[in-house]
Amino acid sequence: MGKNRLEAFSDGVIAIIITIMVLELKVPHADTLAALRPLLPIFLNYVLSFVYLGIYWNNHHHMLHTVQHVRGGILWANLHLLFWLSLIPFVTAWMGENHFAAAPTALYGVILLMAAFAYWILQRTIIAAQGRDSLLKAAVGRDLKGKLSPLLYLAAIPAAFFEQWIADGIYVLVALLWLVPDRRIERAFKNQDN
Amino acid sequence: MGKNRLEAFSDGVIAIIITIMVLELKVPHADTLAALRPLLPIFLNYVLSFVYLGIYWNNHHHMLHTVQHVRGGILWANLHLLFWLSLIPFVTAWMGENHFAAAPTALYGVILLMAAFAYWILQRTIIAAQGRDSLLKAAVGRDLKGKLSPLLYLAAIPAAFFEQWIADGIYVLVALLWLVPDRRIERAFKNQDN
Amino acid sequence: MGKNRLEAFSDGVIAIIITIMVLELKVPHADTLAALRPLLPIFLNYVLSFVYLGIYWNNHHHMLHTVQHVRGGILWANLHLLFWLSLIPFVTAWMGENHFAAAPTALYGVILLMAAFAYWILQRTIIAAQGRDSLLKAAVGRDLKGKLSPLLYLAAIPAAFFEQWIADGIYVLVALLWLVPDRRIERAFKNQDN
Amino acid sequence: MGKNRLEAFSDGVIAIIITIMVLELKVPHADTLAALRPLLPIFLNYVLSFVYLGIYWNNHHHMLHTVQHVRGGILWANLHLLFWLSLIPFVTAWMGENHFAAAPTALYGVILLMAAFAYWILQRTIIAAQGRDSLLKAAVGRDLKGKLSPLLYLAAIPAAFFEQWIADGIYVLVALLWLVPDRRIERAFKNQDN
């Protein structure tokens, strides 16, 4: 069974999630530049969530590149990931409207943690389906980033209740960590060819 | 005539339906975790509808896999299915906002019943187009689940007016029934190859 | 230049238009079946617009099937069609909320007329690009439906100001006219093969 | 690595952006044609932004046509472009609701400028990846339009604070400039074949 529809459906859902967030940038009634100031935290949060969704789409793109056959388990693990990603616009809006208050900031970490967990499940499901010579397994390797990110989210969630800027800083840090180009999968393909 | 656009269009509509539902999770004004409590029924209902739409997408994916040529009848039977699915966000929001009250719970069952009916029509249309050696017909077999689900919805609709939790329980039960992996179509492909 | 992206983009836009309309079915606050009654005209109008968009998607699907190469002119003629279709949710909502009052009903006809006109331009652009042996030209033939529909819309627009039900009846009639399966393009392909 | 998903994802995002804008055409409560008059500036602005997004989709379509392999840099340059495009519905709504007031008109120019800048970065990234015999580089040539547009936006932004109609005129002018068919890439493909 092909993977085209799985990719197309995931692309569609992520494209909608990424675009729906912009609806939370409510148009101000006044027509002055000053009227934009209250939107600044919402805007910054939009940027952060946009980057996170971009990272997920990017990694999803690479991960599915190693997949040949899609089975029921992969379909549901993928839907599970999309479920947690679909909650990002909600928590982004809540966080932005409350100027990065404690509870929304912590919930942001929870959603990111659940999404990371869902991504990990999808990765395990694909590796299990590929069997012993799993290309994805070779590509992922020790998966340092994948193991570090949830730990950082776990630290950020309680930190939000003490000093929310620490939590926000951690979210930005993890995003930067993933923005650094990750050549593992490309390298694994090359190694396979040699 | 190819089926790519039919799949792409259906994927697009289902992706939008599944994502639009999240817009009903209205961002609370307060920034406390307690402010999330009123959202709990809406959230649970979102999960249920997400799973139902996932099941439909999954089954739709499998069903179209057996299709080679798309004719006008199949196009319209497919649009008819998408129509009923497109009402799920509305009834999900109504049900969630009213804490699973009787009328919304019953209407939820009506929409699920109509979607199941539309799915059955699409299945019949494809089988008719495939003729005597229909691969889909062989895959569907006696279609126990497909016959049981509408009966359960039919029981849930009046039950909602007496004790709505019975209806809710039935909806969860049917979803679980379908979540159990369904290997019929994959098996039918294998049988054909032998 | 391929036509895949043109199809994918058009599918995406039409899928979003068709689904966005459902957002106009505002969730009633009361939890009784009676609370649904005011939604009835909006719902009926949603059905009508859903069918119209389904017809456009269906015909668009068939028309592009005859296209091999996509040039700039076709891209823009296609965007022009999508523009008018994108206004259908707005006018559907306006018409539904005002119980099919005169002005919204007339505007509905204007949008349908402009969409039909844009479709005709797209058809002419494709035929011109295909040159003398245009498969689409052969398929379209005398294009009775395509010529009759705008005339009927033209009659419905002023009629809306006298007796809006005549206009509504015309819109339903035109939709039914197109729902009757149109085998012209399928036949043209067959004739070409012989 | 293929480019199909990059195209599909970009198509999805642009399709949603273009369609979400129509949600800003709030349905008037009155049912008279006069009730539409306040919507006129929003509508005109919708047309302008629709044309701009159409131009971007069109040029994006052509540009990616020259791409064979997609690397991480191109993925992120593309997401960066989509980010700025995703802000067009917000600024379009702000501009339309305030009847083309100074600040919104200037911000519209800023977003267009940033989108043009992001497009240029994407173009440079693709050319760099293609190396010395870059087909895109040959196609773009001196890129007069690409250099002129940002200069015009830069002129429009301060002009908005003196006489906003000058800024609006510049935005319309740049759109018209790009609407004129651009045969550079098609020509470059032809030259390559000879």
JSON list of C-alpha atoms in Angstrom, two decimals, chain A residues 1-2 5-6 8-9 12-13 16-17 20 23-24 70-72 75-76 79-80 82-84 86-87 89-90 93-94 97-98 101-104 107 161, chain B residues 7 10-11 14-16 18-19 22-23 25-33 36 39 43 46-47 50-51 54-55 57-58 60-62 64-65 179 186:
[
{"chain": "A", "resi": 1, "resn": "MET", "atom": "CA", "xyz": [0.00, 0.00, 0.00]},
{"chain": "A", "resi": 2, "resn": "GLY", "atom": "CA", "xyz": [1.40, 3.37, -1.07]},
{"chain": "A", "resi": 5, "resn": "ARG", "atom": "CA", "xyz": [-2.18, 9.63, 0.56]},
{"chain": "A", "resi": 6, "resn": "LEU", "atom": "CA", "xyz": [-0.61, 9.49, 4.01]},
{"chain": "A", "resi": 8, "resn": "ALA", "atom": "CA", "xyz": [-0.90, 14.27, 1.26]},
{"chain": "A", "resi": 9, "resn": "PHE", "atom": "CA", "xyz": [-3.27, 14.03, 4.22]},
{"chain": "A", "resi": 12, "resn": "GLY", "atom": "CA", "xyz": [-3.04, 19.05, 4.35]},
{"chain": "A", "resi": 13, "resn": "VAL", "atom": "CA", "xyz": [-3.60, 18.89, 8.10]},
{"chain": "A", "resi": 16, "resn": "ILE", "atom": "CA", "xyz": [-4.27, 24.02, 7.80]},
{"chain": "A", "resi": 17, "resn": "ILE", "atom": "CA", "xyz": [-2.95, 24.02, 11.37]},
{"chain": "A", "resi": 20, "resn": "ILE", "atom": "CA", "xyz": [-5.40, 28.64, 11.12]},
{"chain": "A", "resi": 23, "resn": "LEU", "atom": "CA", "xyz": [-6.78, 33.74, 12.54]},
{"chain": "A", "resi": 24, "resn": "GLU", "atom": "CA", "xyz": [-5.86, 34.37, 16.19]},
{"chain": "A", "resi": 70, "resn": "VAL", "atom": "CA", "xyz": [2.07, 1.89, 4.97]},
{"chain": "A", "resi": 71, "resn": "ARG", "atom": "CA", "xyz": [0.15, -0.36, 7.34]},
{"chain": "A", "resi": 72, "resn": "GLY", "atom": "CA", "xyz": [-2.72, 0.33, 9.68]},
{"chain": "A", "resi": 75, "resn": "LEU", "atom": "CA", "xyz": [-1.74, 5.30, 9.75]},
{"chain": "A", "resi": 76, "resn": "TRP", "atom": "CA", "xyz": [-2.97, 5.52, 13.34]},
{"chain": "A", "resi": 79, "resn": "LEU", "atom": "CA", "xyz": [-3.13, 10.42, 13.09]},
{"chain": "A", "resi": 80, "resn": "HIS", "atom": "CA", "xyz": [-2.12, 10.43, 16.74]},
{"chain": "A", "resi": 82, "resn": "LEU", "atom": "CA", "xyz": [-1.60, 15.05, 13.91]},
{"chain": "A", "resi": 83, "resn": "PHE", "atom": "CA", "xyz": [-4.02, 15.11, 16.84]},
{"chain": "A", "resi": 84, "resn": "TRP", "atom": "CA", "xyz": [-1.48, 16.69, 19.20]},
{"chain": "A", "resi": 86, "resn": "SER", "atom": "CA", "xyz": [-3.85, 20.16, 15.93]},
{"chain": "A", "resi": 87, "resn": "LEU", "atom": "CA", "xyz": [-3.96, 21.48, 19.50]},
{"chain": "A", "resi": 89, "resn": "PRO", "atom": "CA", "xyz": [-3.22, 26.70, 17.51]},
{"chain": "A", "resi": 90, "resn": "PHE", "atom": "CA", "xyz": [-5.42, 26.54, 20.63]},
{"chain": "A", "resi": 93, "resn": "ALA", "atom": "CA", "xyz": [-3.65, 31.53, 21.14]},
{"chain": "A", "resi": 94, "resn": "TRP", "atom": "CA", "xyz": [-4.18, 30.99, 24.87]},
{"chain": "A", "resi": 97, "resn": "GLU", "atom": "CA", "xyz": [-3.54, 36.32, 24.68]},
{"chain": "A", "resi": 98, "resn": "ASN", "atom": "CA", "xyz": [-2.32, 35.98, 28.26]},
{"chain": "A", "resi": 101, "resn": "ALA", "atom": "CA", "xyz": [1.23, 33.56, 31.73]},
{"chain": "A", "resi": 102, "resn": "ALA", "atom": "CA", "xyz": [2.16, 30.51, 33.80]},
{"chain": "A", "resi": 103, "resn": "ALA", "atom": "CA", "xyz": [-0.66, 28.05, 33.03]},
{"chain": "A", "resi": 104, "resn": "PRO", "atom": "CA", "xyz": [-0.78, 28.59, 29.24]},
{"chain": "A", "resi": 107, "resn": "LEU", "atom": "CA", "xyz": [0.22, 23.71, 28.74]},
{"chain": "A", "resi": 161, "resn": "PHE", "atom": "CA", "xyz": [4.88, 28.17, 37.31]},
{"chain": "B", "resi": 7, "resn": "GLU", "atom": "CA", "xyz": [-8.41, 10.96, -3.30]},
{"chain": "B", "resi": 10, "resn": "SER", "atom": "CA", "xyz": [-11.38, 13.81, -0.21]},
{"chain": "B", "resi": 11, "resn": "ASP", "atom": "CA", "xyz": [-8.14, 14.08, 1.76]},
{"chain": "B", "resi": 14, "resn": "ILE", "atom": "CA", "xyz": [-11.40, 15.50, 5.61]},
{"chain": "B", "resi": 15, "resn": "ALA", "atom": "CA", "xyz": [-8.19, 17.31, 6.64]},
{"chain": "B", "resi": 16, "resn": "ILE", "atom": "CA", "xyz": [-10.09, 20.59, 6.82]},
{"chain": "B", "resi": 18, "resn": "ILE", "atom": "CA", "xyz": [-10.72, 17.47, 11.26]},
{"chain": "B", "resi": 19, "resn": "THR", "atom": "CA", "xyz": [-8.82, 20.72, 11.78]},
{"chain": "B", "resi": 22, "resn": "VAL", "atom": "CA", "xyz": [-10.33, 22.63, 16.90]},
{"chain": "B", "resi": 23, "resn": "LEU", "atom": "CA", "xyz": [-11.60, 26.16, 16.30]},
{"chain": "B", "resi": 25, "resn": "LEU", "atom": "CA", "xyz": [-12.05, 24.99, 21.48]},
{"chain": "B", "resi": 26, "resn": "LYS", "atom": "CA", "xyz": [-12.53, 28.68, 22.25]},
{"chain": "B", "resi": 27, "resn": "VAL", "atom": "CA", "xyz": [-9.56, 30.19, 24.04]},
{"chain": "B", "resi": 28, "resn": "PRO", "atom": "CA", "xyz": [-10.56, 30.95, 27.67]},
{"chain": "B", "resi": 29, "resn": "HIS", "atom": "CA", "xyz": [-10.05, 34.51, 28.91]},
{"chain": "B", "resi": 30, "resn": "ALA", "atom": "CA", "xyz": [-8.60, 33.56, 32.26]},
{"chain": "B", "resi": 31, "resn": "ASP", "atom": "CA", "xyz": [-5.04, 32.26, 32.37]},
{"chain": "B", "resi": 32, "resn": "THR", "atom": "CA", "xyz": [-5.53, 29.56, 35.02]},
{"chain": "B", "resi": 33, "resn": "LEU", "atom": "CA", "xyz": [-5.70, 25.81, 34.59]},
{"chain": "B", "resi": 36, "resn": "LEU", "atom": "CA", "xyz": [-9.75, 24.86, 31.04]},
{"chain": "B", "resi": 39, "resn": "LEU", "atom": "CA", "xyz": [-13.55, 22.97, 27.87]},
{"chain": "B", "resi": 43, "resn": "PHE", "atom": "CA", "xyz": [-12.25, 18.42, 24.23]},
{"chain": "B", "resi": 46, "resn": "TYR", "atom": "CA", "xyz": [-13.24, 16.60, 19.81]},
{"chain": "B", "resi": 47, "resn": "VAL", "atom": "CA", "xyz": [-11.26, 13.43, 20.52]},
{"chain": "B", "resi": 50, "resn": "PHE", "atom": "CA", "xyz": [-11.26, 13.12, 15.51]},
{"chain": "B", "resi": 51, "resn": "VAL", "atom": "CA", "xyz": [-11.21, 9.34, 15.91]},
{"chain": "B", "resi": 54, "resn": "GLY", "atom": "CA", "xyz": [-9.69, 9.17, 11.27]},
{"chain": "B", "resi": 55, "resn": "ILE", "atom": "CA", "xyz": [-11.60, 5.93, 10.87]},
{"chain": "B", "resi": 57, "resn": "TRP", "atom": "CA", "xyz": [-10.28, 8.53, 6.27]},
{"chain": "B", "resi": 58, "resn": "ASN", "atom": "CA", "xyz": [-8.58, 5.22, 6.97]},
{"chain": "B", "resi": 60, "resn": "HIS", "atom": "CA", "xyz": [-11.85, 5.49, 2.60]},
{"chain": "B", "resi": 61, "resn": "HIS", "atom": "CA", "xyz": [-8.13, 5.10, 1.90]},
{"chain": "B", "resi": 62, "resn": "HIS", "atom": "CA", "xyz": [-8.47, 1.31, 1.87]},
{"chain": "B", "resi": 64, "resn": "LEU", "atom": "CA", "xyz": [-10.39, 3.55, -2.91]},
{"chain": "B", "resi": 65, "resn": "HIS", "atom": "CA", "xyz": [-7.31, 1.39, -3.07]},
{"chain": "B", "resi": 179, "resn": "LEU", "atom": "CA", "xyz": [-10.23, 0.99, 15.69]},
{"chain": "B", "resi": 186, "resn": "GLU", "atom": "CA", "xyz": [-5.28, -6.27, 2.82]}
]
